[in-house]
Short mmCIF file of C-alpha atoms and ligand atoms in Angstrom, two decimals:
data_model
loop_
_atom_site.label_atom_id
_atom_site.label_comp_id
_atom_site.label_asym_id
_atom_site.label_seq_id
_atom_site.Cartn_x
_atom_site.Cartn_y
_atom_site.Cartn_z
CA UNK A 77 6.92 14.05 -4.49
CA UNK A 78 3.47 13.03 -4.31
CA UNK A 79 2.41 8.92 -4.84
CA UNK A 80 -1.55 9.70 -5.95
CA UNK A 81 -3.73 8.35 -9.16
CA UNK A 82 -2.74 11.48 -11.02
CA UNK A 83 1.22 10.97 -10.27
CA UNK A 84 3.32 8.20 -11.17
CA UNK A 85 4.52 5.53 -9.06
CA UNK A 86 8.15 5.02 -8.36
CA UNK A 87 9.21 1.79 -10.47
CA UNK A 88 9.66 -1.56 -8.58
CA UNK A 89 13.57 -0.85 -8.37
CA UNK A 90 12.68 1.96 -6.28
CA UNK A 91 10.99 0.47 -3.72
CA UNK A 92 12.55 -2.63 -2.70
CA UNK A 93 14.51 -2.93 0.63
CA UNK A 94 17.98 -1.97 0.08
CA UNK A 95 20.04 -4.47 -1.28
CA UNK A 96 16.64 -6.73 -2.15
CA UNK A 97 16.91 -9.48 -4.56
CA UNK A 98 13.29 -9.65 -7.22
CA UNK A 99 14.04 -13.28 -7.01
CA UNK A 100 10.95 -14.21 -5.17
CA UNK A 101 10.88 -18.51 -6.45
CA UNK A 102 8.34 -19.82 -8.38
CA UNK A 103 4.88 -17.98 -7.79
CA UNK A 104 2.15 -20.13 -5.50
CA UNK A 105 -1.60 -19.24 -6.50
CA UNK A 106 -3.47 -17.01 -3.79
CA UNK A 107 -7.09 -18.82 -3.90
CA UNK A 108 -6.65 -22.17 -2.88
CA UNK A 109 -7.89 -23.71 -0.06
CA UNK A 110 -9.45 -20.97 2.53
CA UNK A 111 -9.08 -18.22 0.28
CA UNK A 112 -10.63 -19.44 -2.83
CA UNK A 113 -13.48 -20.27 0.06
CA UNK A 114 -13.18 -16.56 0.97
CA UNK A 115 -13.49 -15.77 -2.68
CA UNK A 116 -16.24 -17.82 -3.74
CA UNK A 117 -18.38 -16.50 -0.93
CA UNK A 118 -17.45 -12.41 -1.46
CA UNK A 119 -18.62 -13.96 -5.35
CA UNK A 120 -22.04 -14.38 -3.88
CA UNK A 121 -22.58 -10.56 -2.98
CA UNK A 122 -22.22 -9.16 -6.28
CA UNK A 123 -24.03 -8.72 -9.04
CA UNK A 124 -20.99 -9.83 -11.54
CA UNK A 125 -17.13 -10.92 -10.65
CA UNK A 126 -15.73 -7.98 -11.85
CA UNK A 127 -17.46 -6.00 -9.30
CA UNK A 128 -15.28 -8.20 -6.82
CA UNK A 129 -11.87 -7.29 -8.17
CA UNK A 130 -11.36 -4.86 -5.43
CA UNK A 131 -11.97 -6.78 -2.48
CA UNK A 132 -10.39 -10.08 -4.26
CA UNK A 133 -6.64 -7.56 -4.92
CA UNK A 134 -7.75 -7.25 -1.06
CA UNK A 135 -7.29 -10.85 -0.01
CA UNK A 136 -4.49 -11.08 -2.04
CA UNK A 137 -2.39 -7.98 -0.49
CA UNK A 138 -3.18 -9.74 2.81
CA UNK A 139 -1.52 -12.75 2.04
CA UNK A 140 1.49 -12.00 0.14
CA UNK A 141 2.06 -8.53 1.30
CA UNK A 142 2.12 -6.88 -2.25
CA UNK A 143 0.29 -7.93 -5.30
CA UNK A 144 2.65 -9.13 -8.06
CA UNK A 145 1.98 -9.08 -12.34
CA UNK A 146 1.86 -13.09 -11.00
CA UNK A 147 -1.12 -12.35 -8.46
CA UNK A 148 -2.76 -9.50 -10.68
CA UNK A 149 -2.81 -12.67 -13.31
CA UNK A 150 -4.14 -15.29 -11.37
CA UNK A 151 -7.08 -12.19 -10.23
CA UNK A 152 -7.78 -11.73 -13.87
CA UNK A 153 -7.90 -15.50 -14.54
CA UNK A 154 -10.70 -16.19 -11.86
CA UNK A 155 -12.30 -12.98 -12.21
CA UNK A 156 -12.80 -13.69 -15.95
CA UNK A 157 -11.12 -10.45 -16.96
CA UNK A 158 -7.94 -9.44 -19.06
CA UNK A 159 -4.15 -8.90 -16.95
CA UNK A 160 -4.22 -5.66 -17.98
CA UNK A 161 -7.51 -4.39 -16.99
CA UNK A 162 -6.52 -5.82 -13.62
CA UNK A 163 -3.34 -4.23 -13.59
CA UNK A 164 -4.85 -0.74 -14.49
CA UNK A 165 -7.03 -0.93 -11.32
CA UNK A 166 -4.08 -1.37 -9.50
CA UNK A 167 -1.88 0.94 -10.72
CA UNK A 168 -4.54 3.29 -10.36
CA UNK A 169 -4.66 2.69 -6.45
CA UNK A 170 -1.99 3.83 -3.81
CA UNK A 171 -3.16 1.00 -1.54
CA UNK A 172 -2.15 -1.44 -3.79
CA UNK A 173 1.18 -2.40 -3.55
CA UNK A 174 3.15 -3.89 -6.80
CA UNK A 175 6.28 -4.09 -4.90
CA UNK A 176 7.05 -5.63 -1.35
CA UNK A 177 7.06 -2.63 1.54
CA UNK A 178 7.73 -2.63 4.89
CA UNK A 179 6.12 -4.31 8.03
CA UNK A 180 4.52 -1.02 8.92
CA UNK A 181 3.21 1.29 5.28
CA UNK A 182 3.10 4.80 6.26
CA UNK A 183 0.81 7.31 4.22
CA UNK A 184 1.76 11.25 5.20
CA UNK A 185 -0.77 13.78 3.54
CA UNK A 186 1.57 16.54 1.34
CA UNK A 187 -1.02 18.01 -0.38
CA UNK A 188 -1.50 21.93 -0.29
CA UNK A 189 -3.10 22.50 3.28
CA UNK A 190 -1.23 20.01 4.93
CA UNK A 191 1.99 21.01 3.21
CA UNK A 192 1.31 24.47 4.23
CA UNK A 193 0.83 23.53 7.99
CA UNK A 194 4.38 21.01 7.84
CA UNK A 195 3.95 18.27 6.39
CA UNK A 196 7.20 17.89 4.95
CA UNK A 197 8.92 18.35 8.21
CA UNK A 198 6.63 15.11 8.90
CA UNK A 199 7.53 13.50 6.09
CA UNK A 200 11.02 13.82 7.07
CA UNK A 201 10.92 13.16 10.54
CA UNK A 202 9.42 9.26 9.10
CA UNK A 203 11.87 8.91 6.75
CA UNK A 204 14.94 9.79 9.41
CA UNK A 205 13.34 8.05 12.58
CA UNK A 206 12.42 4.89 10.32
CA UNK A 207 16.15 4.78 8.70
CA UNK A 208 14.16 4.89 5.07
CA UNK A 209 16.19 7.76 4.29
CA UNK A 210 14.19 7.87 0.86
CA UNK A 211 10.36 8.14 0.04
CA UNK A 212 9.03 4.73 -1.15
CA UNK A 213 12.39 2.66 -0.17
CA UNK A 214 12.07 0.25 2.99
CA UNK A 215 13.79 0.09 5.43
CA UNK A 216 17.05 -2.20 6.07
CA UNK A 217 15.50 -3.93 8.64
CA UNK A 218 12.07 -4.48 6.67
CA UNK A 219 10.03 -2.56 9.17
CA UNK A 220 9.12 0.58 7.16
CA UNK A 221 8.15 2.18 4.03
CA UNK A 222 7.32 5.45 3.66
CA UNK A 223 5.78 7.57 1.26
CA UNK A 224 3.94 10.63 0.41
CA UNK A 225 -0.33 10.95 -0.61
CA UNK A 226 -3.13 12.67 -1.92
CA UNK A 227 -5.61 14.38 0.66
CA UNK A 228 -6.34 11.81 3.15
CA UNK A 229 -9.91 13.86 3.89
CA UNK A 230 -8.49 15.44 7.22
CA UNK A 231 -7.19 18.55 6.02
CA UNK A 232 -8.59 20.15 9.17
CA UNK A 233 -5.97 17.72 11.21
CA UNK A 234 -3.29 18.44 9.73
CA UNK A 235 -0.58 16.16 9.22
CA UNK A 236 -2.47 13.02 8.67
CA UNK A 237 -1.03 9.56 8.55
CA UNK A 238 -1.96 6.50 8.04
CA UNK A 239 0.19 3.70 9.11
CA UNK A 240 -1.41 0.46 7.81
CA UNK A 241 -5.10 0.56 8.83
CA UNK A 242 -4.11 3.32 11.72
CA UNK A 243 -5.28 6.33 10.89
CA UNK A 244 -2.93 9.56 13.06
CA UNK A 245 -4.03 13.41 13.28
CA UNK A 246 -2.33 15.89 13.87
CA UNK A 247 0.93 14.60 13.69
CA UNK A 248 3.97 16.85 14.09
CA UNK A 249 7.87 16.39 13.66
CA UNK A 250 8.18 16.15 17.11
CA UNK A 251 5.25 13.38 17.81
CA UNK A 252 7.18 10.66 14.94
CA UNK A 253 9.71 9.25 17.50
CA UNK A 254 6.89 8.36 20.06
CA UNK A 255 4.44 7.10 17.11
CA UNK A 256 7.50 4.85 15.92
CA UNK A 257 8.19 3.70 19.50
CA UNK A 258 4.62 2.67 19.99
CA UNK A 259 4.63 0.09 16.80
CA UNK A 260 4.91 -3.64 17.97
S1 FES B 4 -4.84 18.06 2.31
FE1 FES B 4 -4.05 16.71 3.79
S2 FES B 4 -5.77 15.65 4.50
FE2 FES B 4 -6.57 16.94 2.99
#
């Protein structure tokens, strides 16, 4: 299974940690303090706040981790645009998450020419060396989610992966334990 624009996402139950609670307490707004700063100043380089939403969705993955209907709410409110044009962005987007992952997000290319070179063997070296067992479910010890994407434009390194901003070639089965083993 394949998490790109033109497949659909695993729901929200899907991806949690095993055994995770949705009861996440009252939600606290994103841009306050330095990051409304942030905000007001990435407001400056474009032409109209829409054209911000991306990089605002940015600031708020980086501070909570995922970006919730809450967050994707409080976006549309100070971008001046509607919940659910915000949440069609970031449905539309892989790197968004709308569920809480693990420490470390791995990305492993399945499409044709990497699938034909092994990417699935890949795929499940991750998912039995991380103790995910499942595509898109973290980890027990909240260190690990993986899943499957679209070309990641290295089909000529086959298996890319990306593990949060770390971008791997030519990963192979037997390369997972020592990519694992290097992650602080
Ligand atoms: S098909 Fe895998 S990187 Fe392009």
């Amino acid at each position: 299974m394949t998490f790109g624009p033109s497949t659909p996402k695993p729901s929200p139950d899907q991806l949690t940690a095993h055994g995770a609670e949705h009861d996440h307490g009252p939600y606290e707004a994103v841009f306050t303090g330095a990051a409304r700063a942030e905000l007001d100043e990435l407001l400056t380089r474009y032409p109209n706040k829409m054209a911000a939403l991306l990089p605002a969705l940015w600031i708020v993955q980086r501070e909570r981790g995922w970006v919730s209907d809450d967050a994707m709410a409080e976006v549309a409110d100070v971008l001046a645009l509607t919940p659910a044009y915000v949440k069609g962005v970031v449905t539309f987007y892989t790197m968004y998450h709308q569920h809480p992952v693990g420490r470390y997000f791995i990305q492993v290319c399945t499409t044709t020419p990497c699938h034909v070179c092994g990417a699935e063997g890949v795929v499940d070296a991750f998912l039995q060396h991380t103790g995910c067992g499942e595509l898109g479910v973290t980890s027990a010890d909240g260190r690990f989610t993986v899943i499957e994407v679209e070309c990641l434009g290295a089909c000529g390194f086959a298996t890319p992966v990306m593990i949060n901003e770390q971008f791997l070639e030519s990963v192979t089965p037997a390369r997972v334990p020592e990519i694992l083993a290097a992650l602080t």
